Amino acid sequence: MRQIFRALTLLVLAAVLLTFTACTNPAETEETTPAAGTTDSSPEGETEAPWQDNLPELDFGQQEVRFISRDSDWVRGEIAVGEQTGDLINDAIFNRNIAVEERLNLKIKNYEIPGGNYVVSEEIRTAVKSGTDDYDLLANSVYSTIMYTAENLFYNLYDCEYLDLGQGYWSQGFNDAASIGNAQYMCTGSVALTLYRYMFVTFFNKNLFESNNMDNMYDIVDSGRWTIDRQYEIASGFYRDLNGNSEADIRDRYGFLTTNRAYIDAYWSSCQLPILTKNADNYYVYSPDKNRMVMAVDKILNLWYNCPGSYIVESVSDAADQIAGAAALAEGRAAMATLRLVSVESSELKNMADSYGIIPIPKLDELQERYYTFLHDQFTAFAIISTVREEKLQMMGALLEAMASESAKSVTPVYYEIALKTKYVSDEESGRMLDLIYDSIYIDAGVLYTKVLSSVHQQLRTIIRSKNNTVVSTFKTLDKIIEKQLGTLNESIAAIQG
């Protein structure tokens, strides 16, 4: 998808001025195939209209298509907005929907449901069980939705004539992870801004690095030396007792600051720690690499609890954790902080006096060939609800396809190239790093289906919070349970495929 961004940048910039704006699985073996991948799927050399879809001329006679989505921070307005406001992203989404509605001669209606991710999922489960036809398309956090696949809540997307999931504006890494057997029930791609907002990255305060005569962080990343151990070394030199109370507390300066809940998840990808792979029939295989996990946990524990320059904030909530990290970075109390990329839109960073840079989460070690990016499991994915009448199925596929291609054409460049690289990020090197980070997104099916697999990916949180490397004992207890749960998942989904 990188080609999409670069081919469109000048076109979008001109329009703005006129209007005012598959990688291999770390545990791949001869017996299994990847159950995960990266998002950069466009063929090499493809630069001419990479957003172009293959939809024919279609006319759906002004029929209404009803989305159900979340009404919560960071995702509100992702599907539809009520009016133009002058905000670049808001207006890009507004114009996208107008273009799609006119092209297909239909109307888009979005019902934003307050109350969190599970409220949307439960609403659909209730609707399907009762046979009510209140919604057509679901746009919700993947982890709280895909776990209900075996309940036959969604259509097989392969049955949609006009939906071409092989196009570059759909995430091929997600397709690799989410497809199962001969079907796929959810998809995501350019239509979801959360694919960008929910990437875990490392922010660093450039002014603090310069005043402490630290090495250039971009050079360290480019040379492949950006590892957990290297982060320890760098962080060690920054501690200052700013408030003079002779105690290490949140008001002091640290080399590295993070919180002890969701941010731990980032190490699953950044350290190449697989959970699931696939067999020859495209069903899931439980494939954790325990030795690598032990090594990763040793390094993480050392960075978090032994480094004199590290400070670990007790987690309160996703929103509070973001604010705490962004505020520490902006106020010069953290030289480095782990955050979701959405922090660039926060008041803390927009009003930050110092300059900041963005780089990936560090690798496990220098032997690891590349960097990998973890997406917070609340990113948005899409599904066609099984209560949709069969004669409307092709309209649903056409709408998703048109929205994805139009998003790649007119929304993604505005957010990625203009908002991220120009409005929020202050240097070209961080813009280049954003390409690296996005192209390195790694999605493991074990994270997608975690809630029906004993919350397997959250076990790393428990281990790190315990301050002890209990990988062996933790998974010795869990392995048989997860194997059984995975067998049930595979069998249940195979049953609905017939």
CSV table of C-alpha atoms in Angstrom, one decimal:
chain,number,residue,atom,x,y,z
A,1,MET,CA,0.0,0.0,0.0
A,2,ARG,CA,3.0,2.3,0.3
A,3,GLN,CA,2.7,3.0,-3.5
A,4,ILE,CA,-0.8,4.3,-3.0
A,5,PHE,CA,0.5,6.9,-0.6
A,6,ARG,CA,3.3,8.1,-2.7
A,7,ALA,CA,1.5,8.1,-6.0
A,8,LEU,CA,-1.3,10.2,-4.6
A,9,THR,CA,0.6,12.7,-2.4
A,10,LEU,CA,1.0,15.4,-5.1
A,11,LEU,CA,-2.6,14.9,-6.4
A,12,VAL,CA,-4.1,15.2,-3.0
A,13,LEU,CA,-2.0,18.2,-2.0
A,14,ALA,CA,-3.2,20.0,-5.2
A,15,ALA,CA,-6.8,19.1,-4.4
A,16,VAL,CA,-6.4,20.4,-0.9
A,17,LEU,CA,-5.0,23.7,-2.0
A,18,LEU,CA,-7.8,24.1,-4.5
A,19,THR,CA,-10.5,23.3,-2.0
A,20,PHE,CA,-8.8,25.2,0.9
A,21,THR,CA,-6.2,19.8,1.4
A,22,ALA,CA,3.0,-10.7,2.7
A,23,CYS,CA,5.8,-11.5,4.9
A,24,THR,CA,6.6,-14.9,6.3
A,25,ASN,CA,5.5,-16.1,9.7
A,26,PRO,CA,8.3,-16.1,12.2
A,27,ALA,CA,7.5,-19.8,13.0
A,28,GLU,CA,6.9,-21.0,9.5
A,29,THR,CA,7.9,-24.6,9.0
A,30,GLU,CA,7.5,-27.3,6.3
A,31,GLU,CA,4.3,-28.5,7.9
A,32,THR,CA,2.6,-25.2,8.4
A,33,THR,CA,2.0,-22.0,6.5
A,34,PRO,CA,1.7,-18.4,7.9
A,35,ALA,CA,-1.4,-17.4,9.9
A,36,ALA,CA,-0.2,-13.9,9.8
A,37,GLY,CA,1.4,-11.3,7.6
A,38,THR,CA,2.3,-7.7,6.9
A,39,THR,CA,0.2,-5.0,5.3
A,40,ASP,CA,2.4,-4.1,2.3
A,41,SER,CA,0.9,-6.2,-0.4
A,42,SER,CA,0.9,-4.2,-3.5
A,43,PRO,CA,2.9,-5.8,-6.4
A,44,GLU,CA,6.4,-4.3,-6.8
A,45,GLY,CA,6.4,-1.6,-9.4
A,46,GLU,CA,2.7,-0.9,-9.2
A,47,THR,CA,2.3,2.8,-9.3
A,48,GLU,CA,-0.4,3.6,-11.8
A,49,ALA,CA,-3.8,4.1,-10.1
A,50,PRO,CA,-3.2,1.5,-7.4
A,51,TRP,CA,-6.5,2.4,-5.9
A,52,GLN,CA,-8.4,1.5,-9.0
A,53,ASP,CA,-11.1,-1.2,-8.4
A,54,ASN,CA,-12.7,-3.5,-11.0
A,55,LEU,CA,-16.3,-2.7,-10.2
A,56,PRO,CA,-18.6,-2.4,-13.2
A,57,GLU,CA,-21.3,0.4,-13.5
A,58,LEU,CA,-23.8,-0.4,-10.8
A,59,ASP,CA,-27.1,1.2,-9.8
A,60,PHE,CA,-28.8,0.1,-6.6
A,61,GLY,CA,-31.8,2.4,-6.9
A,62,GLN,CA,-31.2,4.6,-3.8
A,63,GLN,CA,-31.4,1.6,-1.4
A,64,GLU,CA,-30.1,2.3,2.1
A,65,VAL,CA,-27.2,0.4,3.5
A,66,ARG,CA,-27.0,0.4,7.3
A,67,PHE,CA,-23.7,0.2,9.2
A,68,ILE,CA,-23.4,-0.5,12.9
A,69,SER,CA,-20.2,0.8,14.5
A,70,ARG,CA,-18.7,2.1,17.8
A,71,ASP,CA,-19.3,5.5,19.2
A,72,SER,CA,-16.1,6.0,21.1
A,73,ASP,CA,-12.9,8.0,21.0
A,74,TRP,CA,-10.4,7.3,18.3
A,75,VAL,CA,-13.0,5.6,16.1
A,76,ARG,CA,-15.9,8.0,16.1
A,77,GLY,CA,-16.6,9.2,12.5
A,78,GLU,CA,-14.4,6.5,11.0
A,79,ILE,CA,-17.4,5.2,8.9
A,80,ALA,CA,-19.4,8.4,8.3
A,81,VAL,CA,-19.7,12.0,9.4
A,82,GLY,CA,-22.7,14.3,9.4
A,83,GLU,CA,-21.2,17.4,7.7
A,84,GLN,CA,-18.1,19.1,6.4
A,85,THR,CA,-16.3,21.0,9.2
A,86,GLY,CA,-13.1,22.1,7.6
A,87,ASP,CA,-11.1,19.4,9.4
A,88,LEU,CA,-9.0,17.6,6.8
A,89,ILE,CA,-9.9,14.1,7.9
A,90,ASN,CA,-13.5,14.7,8.6
A,91,ASP,CA,-14.1,16.3,5.2
A,92,ALA,CA,-12.2,13.5,3.4
A,93,ILE,CA,-14.5,10.9,5.0
A,94,PHE,CA,-17.6,13.0,4.2
A,95,ASN,CA,-16.5,13.4,0.5
A,96,ARG,CA,-15.6,9.7,0.2
A,97,ASN,CA,-19.1,8.7,1.2
A,98,ILE,CA,-20.7,11.2,-1.1
A,99,ALA,CA,-18.6,9.9,-4.0
A,100,VAL,CA,-19.5,6.2,-3.2
A,101,GLU,CA,-23.2,7.0,-2.8
A,102,GLU,CA,-23.3,8.8,-6.2
A,103,ARG,CA,-21.3,6.1,-7.9
A,104,LEU,CA,-23.5,3.2,-6.7
A,105,ASN,CA,-26.7,5.2,-6.4
A,106,LEU,CA,-27.3,4.1,-2.8
A,107,LYS,CA,-27.4,5.7,0.7
A,108,ILE,CA,-25.1,5.1,3.6
A,109,LYS,CA,-26.5,5.1,7.1
A,110,ASN,CA,-24.3,4.6,10.1
A,111,TYR,CA,-25.6,3.8,13.6
A,112,GLU,CA,-22.9,4.5,16.1
A,113,ILE,CA,-23.6,2.6,19.3
A,114,PRO,CA,-22.2,4.0,22.6
A,115,GLY,CA,-20.9,1.7,25.3
A,116,GLY,CA,-17.8,0.0,24.0
A,117,ASN,CA,-16.7,-2.8,21.6
A,118,TYR,CA,-18.7,-5.6,23.1
A,119,VAL,CA,-22.0,-3.7,23.0
A,120,VAL,CA,-21.8,-3.7,19.2
A,121,SER,CA,-21.0,-7.4,19.1
A,122,GLU,CA,-23.8,-8.3,21.5
A,123,GLU,CA,-26.3,-6.2,19.5
A,124,ILE,CA,-25.5,-8.3,16.4
A,125,ARG,CA,-25.6,-11.6,18.3
A,126,THR,CA,-29.0,-10.7,19.6
A,127,ALA,CA,-30.2,-9.5,16.1
A,128,VAL,CA,-29.1,-12.7,14.4
A,129,LYS,CA,-30.6,-15.0,17.1
A,130,SER,CA,-33.9,-13.2,16.9
A,131,GLY,CA,-33.8,-12.9,13.1
A,132,THR,CA,-34.3,-9.1,13.1
A,133,ASP,CA,-32.9,-7.1,10.1
A,134,ASP,CA,-31.8,-3.9,11.6
A,135,TYR,CA,-28.3,-3.7,10.2
A,136,ASP,CA,-26.4,-4.7,7.1
A,137,LEU,CA,-22.7,-4.1,7.7
A,138,LEU,CA,-20.7,-4.3,10.9
A,139,ALA,CA,-17.6,-2.1,11.6
A,140,ASN,CA,-16.2,-3.1,15.0
A,141,SER,CA,-13.0,-3.9,16.9
A,142,VAL,CA,-11.8,-7.2,15.6
A,143,TYR,CA,-10.9,-8.9,18.9
A,144,SER,CA,-14.4,-8.4,20.3
A,145,THR,CA,-16.1,-9.6,17.1
A,146,ILE,CA,-14.2,-12.3,15.2
A,147,MET,CA,-14.4,-14.7,18.2
A,148,TYR,CA,-18.2,-15.1,17.4
A,149,THR,CA,-17.5,-16.3,13.8
A,150,ALA,CA,-18.6,-19.9,14.7
A,151,GLU,CA,-22.0,-18.6,15.6
A,152,ASN,CA,-22.7,-18.0,11.9
A,153,LEU,CA,-23.1,-14.3,12.4
A,154,PHE,CA,-21.5,-13.3,9.1
A,155,TYR,CA,-21.5,-14.1,5.4
A,156,ASN,CA,-18.5,-15.7,3.8
A,157,LEU,CA,-16.9,-12.7,2.0
A,158,TYR,CA,-15.7,-15.0,-0.8
A,159,ASP,CA,-19.4,-15.2,-1.8
A,160,CYS,CA,-19.5,-11.5,-2.7
A,161,GLU,CA,-19.1,-11.2,-6.5
A,162,TYR,CA,-17.9,-7.6,-6.3
A,163,LEU,CA,-15.6,-7.9,-3.3
A,164,ASP,CA,-11.9,-8.4,-4.4
A,165,LEU,CA,-9.9,-8.9,-1.2
A,166,GLY,CA,-6.7,-9.4,-3.3
A,167,GLN,CA,-6.6,-5.7,-4.1
A,168,GLY,CA,-3.9,-3.5,-2.5
A,169,TYR,CA,-6.4,-1.4,-0.5
A,170,TRP,CA,-7.3,-4.5,1.5
A,171,SER,CA,-4.9,-5.7,4.2
A,172,GLN,CA,-3.3,-8.9,2.9
A,173,GLY,CA,-1.7,-9.5,6.2
A,174,PHE,CA,-5.1,-9.5,7.8
A,175,ASN,CA,-6.5,-11.7,5.0
A,176,ASP,CA,-3.7,-14.2,5.8
A,177,ALA,CA,-4.5,-14.3,9.4
A,178,ALA,CA,-8.4,-14.1,9.3
A,179,SER,CA,-9.1,-16.5,6.4
A,180,ILE,CA,-9.9,-20.0,7.7
A,181,GLY,CA,-10.7,-23.1,5.7
A,182,ASN,CA,-12.3,-22.0,2.4
A,183,ALA,CA,-13.8,-18.8,3.8
A,184,GLN,CA,-13.1,-15.3,5.3
A,185,TYR,CA,-15.7,-13.5,7.5
A,186,MET,CA,-14.1,-10.2,8.3
A,187,CYS,CA,-11.8,-7.8,6.3
A,188,THR,CA,-10.0,-4.5,6.8
A,189,GLY,CA,-7.8,-2.1,4.9
A,190,SER,CA,-7.7,1.5,3.8
A,191,VAL,CA,-11.3,2.1,4.9
A,192,ALA,CA,-10.2,1.8,8.5
A,193,LEU,CA,-8.1,4.7,9.9
A,194,THR,CA,-7.5,2.6,13.0
A,195,LEU,CA,-5.0,0.6,10.9
A,196,TYR,CA,-2.7,3.6,11.3
A,197,ARG,CA,-3.9,5.1,14.6
A,198,TYR,CA,-3.6,1.8,16.5
A,199,MET,CA,0.0,1.0,15.5
A,200,PHE,CA,2.3,0.8,18.6
A,201,VAL,CA,5.4,2.9,18.1
A,202,THR,CA,8.3,4.5,20.0
A,203,PHE,CA,8.2,8.3,20.4
A,204,PHE,CA,11.3,10.1,21.4
A,205,ASN,CA,12.0,13.7,22.5
A,206,LYS,CA,14.5,15.0,20.0
A,207,ASN,CA,15.5,18.0,22.2
A,208,LEU,CA,16.4,15.7,25.1
A,209,PHE,CA,18.4,13.4,22.8
A,210,GLU,CA,20.3,16.4,21.4
A,211,SER,CA,21.0,18.0,24.8
A,212,ASN,CA,22.3,14.6,26.1
A,213,ASN,CA,24.5,14.1,23.0
A,214,MET,CA,22.9,10.8,22.1
A,215,ASP,CA,23.4,8.9,18.9
A,216,ASN,CA,21.0,9.6,16.0
A,217,MET,CA,18.0,7.3,16.5
A,218,TYR,CA,17.2,7.0,12.8
A,219,ASP,CA,20.7,5.8,12.1
A,220,ILE,CA,20.3,3.2,14.9
A,221,VAL,CA,17.1,1.9,13.3
A,222,ASP,CA,18.5,1.9,9.8
A,223,SER,CA,21.5,-0.1,10.9
A,224,GLY,CA,19.4,-2.8,12.5
A,225,ARG,CA,20.8,-2.0,16.0
A,226,TRP,CA,17.5,-0.8,17.5
A,227,THR,CA,16.9,-3.7,20.0
A,228,ILE,CA,15.5,-4.0,23.5
A,229,ASP,CA,19.1,-4.1,24.9
A,230,ARG,CA,20.0,-0.9,23.0
A,231,GLN,CA,16.9,0.8,24.4
A,232,TYR,CA,18.2,-0.1,27.9
A,233,GLU,CA,21.6,1.4,27.2
A,234,ILE,CA,20.1,4.6,25.8
A,235,ALA,CA,17.4,5.0,28.6
A,236,SER,CA,20.0,4.5,31.3
A,237,GLY,CA,21.6,7.9,30.8
A,238,PHE,CA,18.5,10.1,31.2
A,239,TYR,CA,17.3,9.9,34.8
A,240,ARG,CA,17.0,13.2,36.6
A,241,ASP,CA,15.3,13.9,40.0
A,242,LEU,CA,13.4,16.9,38.6
A,243,ASN,CA,11.3,17.6,41.7
A,244,GLY,CA,14.2,17.1,44.2
A,245,ASN,CA,12.4,14.8,46.6
A,246,SER,CA,15.1,12.0,46.3
A,247,GLU,CA,12.5,9.6,45.1
A,248,ALA,CA,12.0,8.1,41.6
A,249,ASP,CA,8.4,9.1,40.8
A,250,ILE,CA,6.3,10.2,37.8
A,251,ARG,CA,7.5,13.8,38.1
A,252,ASP,CA,11.1,12.9,37.4
A,253,ARG,CA,12.8,12.5,34.0
A,254,TYR,CA,13.3,9.1,32.5
A,255,GLY,CA,14.9,7.6,29.4
A,256,PHE,CA,12.0,5.3,28.8
A,257,LEU,CA,8.4,5.4,30.0
A,258,THR,CA,5.5,3.0,29.3
A,259,THR,CA,2.4,1.5,31.0
A,260,ASN,CA,2.0,-2.1,32.1
A,261,ARG,CA,-1.1,-3.3,30.3
A,262,ALA,CA,-1.9,-3.1,26.6
A,263,TYR,CA,1.6,-1.7,25.6
A,264,ILE,CA,3.1,-5.1,26.6
A,265,ASP,CA,1.2,-6.7,23.7
A,266,ALA,CA,3.5,-4.8,21.3
A,267,TYR,CA,6.3,-7.3,22.0
A,268,TRP,CA,4.4,-10.2,20.4
A,269,SER,CA,5.0,-8.7,17.0
A,270,SER,CA,8.2,-6.7,17.6
A,271,CYS,CA,10.0,-9.7,19.0
A,272,GLN,CA,8.6,-12.2,16.4
A,273,LEU,CA,6.7,-14.3,18.9
A,274,PRO,CA,4.2,-16.5,17.0
A,275,ILE,CA,1.0,-17.9,18.5
A,276,LEU,CA,-0.8,-19.6,15.6
A,277,THR,CA,0.3,-20.8,12.2
A,278,LYS,CA,-1.8,-22.8,9.6
A,279,ASN,CA,-1.9,-26.2,8.2
A,280,ALA,CA,-2.3,-27.2,4.5
A,281,ASP,CA,-6.1,-26.9,4.8
A,282,ASN,CA,-5.9,-23.3,6.0
A,283,TYR,CA,-6.9,-24.1,9.6
A,284,TYR,CA,-5.1,-22.9,12.7
A,285,VAL,CA,-2.2,-24.7,14.4
A,286,TYR,CA,-1.0,-23.7,17.9
A,287,SER,CA,2.7,-22.9,17.4
A,288,PRO,CA,4.3,-20.8,20.2
A,289,ASP,CA,8.1,-20.6,20.3
A,290,LYS,CA,8.7,-21.0,24.1
A,291,ASN,CA,12.5,-20.6,23.9
A,292,ARG,CA,12.1,-17.3,22.1
A,293,MET,CA,9.5,-16.1,24.5
A,294,VAL,CA,11.8,-16.9,27.5
A,295,MET,CA,14.5,-14.8,25.9
A,296,ALA,CA,12.2,-12.0,25.1
A,297,VAL,CA,10.7,-11.8,28.6
A,298,ASP,CA,14.2,-11.8,30.1
A,299,LYS,CA,15.1,-8.7,28.0
A,300,ILE,CA,11.8,-7.0,28.7
A,301,LEU,CA,12.0,-7.5,32.4
A,302,ASN,CA,15.5,-6.2,32.4
A,303,LEU,CA,14.5,-3.0,30.5
A,304,TRP,CA,11.4,-2.4,32.6
A,305,TYR,CA,12.6,-3.2,36.1
A,306,ASN,CA,16.4,-3.1,36.2
A,307,CYS,CA,17.1,-0.1,34.0
A,308,PRO,CA,17.7,3.0,36.1
A,309,GLY,CA,16.2,5.2,33.4
A,310,SER,CA,12.9,3.3,33.0
A,311,TYR,CA,9.6,4.2,34.6
A,312,ILE,CA,6.6,1.9,34.4
A,313,VAL,CA,3.2,3.6,34.9
A,314,GLU,CA,0.5,1.6,36.5
A,315,SER,CA,-2.2,1.2,33.9
A,316,VAL,CA,-5.6,3.0,34.4
A,317,SER,CA,-7.3,2.8,31.0
A,318,ASP,CA,-6.4,2.9,27.4
A,319,ALA,CA,-7.2,6.7,27.2
A,320,ALA,CA,-5.5,7.5,30.5
A,321,ASP,CA,-2.4,5.6,29.6
A,322,GLN,CA,-2.1,7.4,26.3
A,323,ILE,CA,-2.4,10.8,28.0
A,324,ALA,CA,0.1,9.9,30.7
A,325,GLY,CA,2.7,8.8,28.1
A,326,ALA,CA,2.1,11.8,25.8
A,327,ALA,CA,2.2,14.3,28.6
A,328,ALA,CA,5.5,12.9,29.9
A,329,LEU,CA,7.0,13.1,26.5
A,330,ALA,CA,5.7,16.6,25.9
A,331,GLU,CA,6.8,17.9,29.2
A,332,GLY,CA,10.4,16.6,28.9
A,333,ARG,CA,9.9,13.9,31.6
A,334,ALA,CA,10.4,11.0,29.1
A,335,ALA,CA,13.0,10.8,26.4
A,336,MET,CA,11.2,7.8,24.9
A,337,ALA,CA,7.7,6.5,25.3
A,338,THR,CA,5.7,3.6,23.9
A,339,LEU,CA,2.4,4.9,22.5
A,340,ARG,CA,-0.2,4.2,19.8
A,341,LEU,CA,0.3,6.4,16.8
A,342,VAL,CA,-3.0,8.2,17.5
A,343,SER,CA,-1.1,10.2,20.1
A,344,VAL,CA,0.0,12.5,17.3
A,345,GLU,CA,-3.5,13.8,17.3
A,346,SER,CA,-3.5,14.6,21.0
A,347,SER,CA,-3.4,18.0,22.5
A,348,GLU,CA,-0.3,17.0,24.5
A,349,LEU,CA,1.8,16.4,21.4
A,350,LYS,CA,0.1,19.0,19.2
A,351,ASN,CA,1.1,21.7,21.8
A,352,MET,CA,4.5,20.2,22.6
A,353,ALA,CA,7.2,22.8,22.6
A,354,ASP,CA,10.0,20.3,21.9
A,355,SER,CA,10.3,18.3,18.7
A,356,TYR,CA,9.6,14.6,18.7
A,357,GLY,CA,10.5,11.7,16.4
A,358,ILE,CA,8.8,8.4,15.7
A,359,ILE,CA,10.6,5.0,15.3
A,360,PRO,CA,9.5,1.3,15.6
A,361,ILE,CA,9.2,-0.7,18.8
A,362,PRO,CA,12.7,-2.3,19.2
A,363,LYS,CA,13.5,-5.8,17.9
A,364,LEU,CA,14.4,-8.7,20.2
A,365,ASP,CA,18.1,-8.7,19.0
A,366,GLU,CA,20.3,-7.9,16.1
A,367,LEU,CA,19.9,-11.4,14.7
A,368,GLN,CA,16.2,-10.6,14.0
A,369,GLU,CA,16.2,-9.6,10.4
A,370,ARG,CA,13.5,-6.9,10.5
A,371,TYR,CA,11.2,-4.8,12.6
A,372,TYR,CA,7.6,-5.8,13.2
A,373,THR,CA,4.7,-3.6,14.2
A,374,PHE,CA,1.8,-4.6,16.5
A,375,LEU,CA,-1.7,-3.3,16.0
A,376,HIS,CA,-3.8,-2.8,19.1
A,377,ASP,CA,-6.4,-5.5,18.8
A,378,GLN,CA,-9.2,-3.0,18.8
A,379,PHE,CA,-8.6,-1.9,15.2
A,380,THR,CA,-11.7,-1.9,13.0
A,381,ALA,CA,-12.7,-4.8,10.8
A,382,PHE,CA,-15.8,-5.2,8.6
A,383,ALA,CA,-18.3,-8.0,8.1
A,384,ILE,CA,-21.6,-8.6,6.3
A,385,ILE,CA,-24.3,-9.6,8.9
A,386,SER,CA,-26.0,-12.9,8.1
A,387,THR,CA,-29.5,-11.5,8.5
A,388,VAL,CA,-29.0,-9.5,5.2
A,389,ARG,CA,-31.3,-10.9,2.5
A,390,GLU,CA,-29.3,-12.8,0.0
A,391,GLU,CA,-30.5,-10.6,-2.9
A,392,LYS,CA,-28.7,-7.7,-1.2
A,393,LEU,CA,-25.4,-9.5,-0.7
A,394,GLN,CA,-23.8,-8.2,-3.9
A,395,MET,CA,-24.7,-4.6,-3.0
A,396,MET,CA,-22.9,-5.1,0.3
A,397,GLY,CA,-19.8,-6.4,-1.4
A,398,ALA,CA,-19.9,-3.6,-3.9
A,399,LEU,CA,-20.2,-0.9,-1.2
A,400,LEU,CA,-17.3,-2.3,0.8
A,401,GLU,CA,-15.2,-2.5,-2.3
A,402,ALA,CA,-16.0,1.0,-3.4
A,403,MET,CA,-15.4,2.5,0.1
A,404,ALA,CA,-12.1,0.8,0.3
A,405,SER,CA,-10.9,1.9,-3.1
A,406,GLU,CA,-12.2,5.5,-2.6
A,407,SER,CA,-10.5,5.6,0.9
A,408,ALA,CA,-7.2,4.6,-0.7
A,409,LYS,CA,-7.7,7.3,-3.2
A,410,SER,CA,-8.9,10.2,-1.1
A,411,VAL,CA,-8.8,9.5,2.7
A,412,THR,CA,-5.6,7.5,3.3
A,413,PRO,CA,-3.4,10.1,1.6
A,414,VAL,CA,-5.0,12.9,3.5
A,415,TYR,CA,-4.4,11.2,6.9
A,416,TYR,CA,-1.1,9.5,6.1
A,417,GLU,CA,0.7,11.9,3.9
A,418,ILE,CA,-0.7,15.2,5.0
A,419,ALA,CA,-2.0,14.8,8.5
A,420,LEU,CA,0.7,12.4,9.8
A,421,LYS,CA,3.7,13.4,7.7
A,422,THR,CA,3.1,17.2,7.4
A,423,LYS,CA,0.6,18.4,10.1
A,424,TYR,CA,1.8,16.3,13.0
A,425,VAL,CA,5.3,15.0,12.3
A,426,SER,CA,8.0,17.6,12.3
A,427,ASP,CA,10.8,15.9,10.3
A,428,GLU,CA,11.1,13.9,7.1
A,429,GLU,CA,13.0,11.1,8.8
A,430,SER,CA,10.0,10.3,11.0
A,431,GLY,CA,7.8,10.3,7.9
A,432,ARG,CA,10.1,7.7,6.4
A,433,MET,CA,9.9,5.7,9.6
A,434,LEU,CA,6.1,5.7,9.3
A,435,ASP,CA,6.5,3.9,6.0
A,436,LEU,CA,8.7,1.3,7.6
A,437,ILE,CA,6.4,0.9,10.6
A,438,TYR,CA,3.2,0.6,8.5
A,439,ASP,CA,4.8,-1.8,6.1
A,440,SER,CA,5.9,-4.0,9.0
A,441,ILE,CA,2.5,-4.5,10.6
A,442,TYR,CA,2.4,-8.2,11.7
A,443,ILE,CA,-1.0,-9.7,12.5
A,444,ASP,CA,-1.2,-13.0,14.3
A,445,ALA,CA,-4.5,-15.0,14.3
A,446,GLY,CA,-3.8,-15.8,18.0
A,447,VAL,CA,-4.3,-12.2,18.8
A,448,LEU,CA,-7.5,-12.0,16.7
A,449,TYR,CA,-9.1,-15.0,18.4
A,450,THR,CA,-7.5,-14.4,21.8
A,451,LYS,CA,-10.8,-14.3,23.7
A,452,VAL,CA,-11.7,-17.9,22.8
A,453,LEU,CA,-8.1,-19.1,23.4
A,454,SER,CA,-7.8,-18.3,27.1
A,455,SER,CA,-6.8,-14.7,26.3
A,456,VAL,CA,-3.5,-16.2,25.1
A,457,HIS,CA,-1.8,-13.0,24.0
A,458,GLN,CA,-2.7,-11.3,27.3
A,459,GLN,CA,-0.6,-13.9,29.2
A,460,LEU,CA,2.4,-11.9,28.3
A,461,ARG,CA,0.9,-9.0,30.3
A,462,THR,CA,0.5,-11.2,33.3
A,463,ILE,CA,4.1,-12.5,33.1
A,464,ILE,CA,5.6,-9.0,32.7
A,465,ARG,CA,3.5,-7.5,35.5
A,466,SER,CA,4.6,-10.3,37.8
A,467,LYS,CA,8.3,-9.3,37.3
A,468,ASN,CA,9.2,-12.9,37.0
A,469,ASN,CA,9.9,-15.0,33.9
A,470,THR,CA,7.2,-17.6,34.3
A,471,VAL,CA,6.8,-18.4,30.5
A,472,VAL,CA,7.5,-22.1,31.0
A,473,SER,CA,5.2,-22.7,33.9
A,474,THR,CA,2.4,-20.4,32.5
A,475,PHE,CA,2.3,-22.2,29.2
A,476,LYS,CA,2.8,-25.6,30.6
A,477,THR,CA,-0.6,-25.1,32.3
A,478,LEU,CA,-2.2,-23.4,29.3
A,479,ASP,CA,-1.0,-25.4,26.3
A,480,LYS,CA,-3.4,-28.3,26.6
A,481,ILE,CA,-6.3,-26.0,27.3
A,482,ILE,CA,-5.5,-23.8,24.3
A,483,GLU,CA,-5.0,-26.8,22.0
A,484,LYS,CA,-8.5,-28.1,23.0
A,485,GLN,CA,-10.0,-24.6,22.5
A,486,LEU,CA,-8.3,-24.2,19.1
A,487,GLY,CA,-9.6,-27.6,18.0
A,488,THR,CA,-13.1,-26.6,18.9
A,489,LEU,CA,-12.7,-23.3,17.0
A,490,ASN,CA,-11.5,-25.0,13.9
A,491,GLU,CA,-14.2,-27.7,14.0
A,492,SER,CA,-17.0,-25.1,14.7
A,493,ILE,CA,-16.0,-22.9,11.8
A,494,ALA,CA,-15.5,-25.9,9.5
A,495,ALA,CA,-19.1,-27.0,10.5
A,496,ILE,CA,-20.7,-23.7,9.2
A,497,GLN,CA,-18.8,-24.0,6.0
A,498,GLY,CA,-20.4,-27.4,5.3
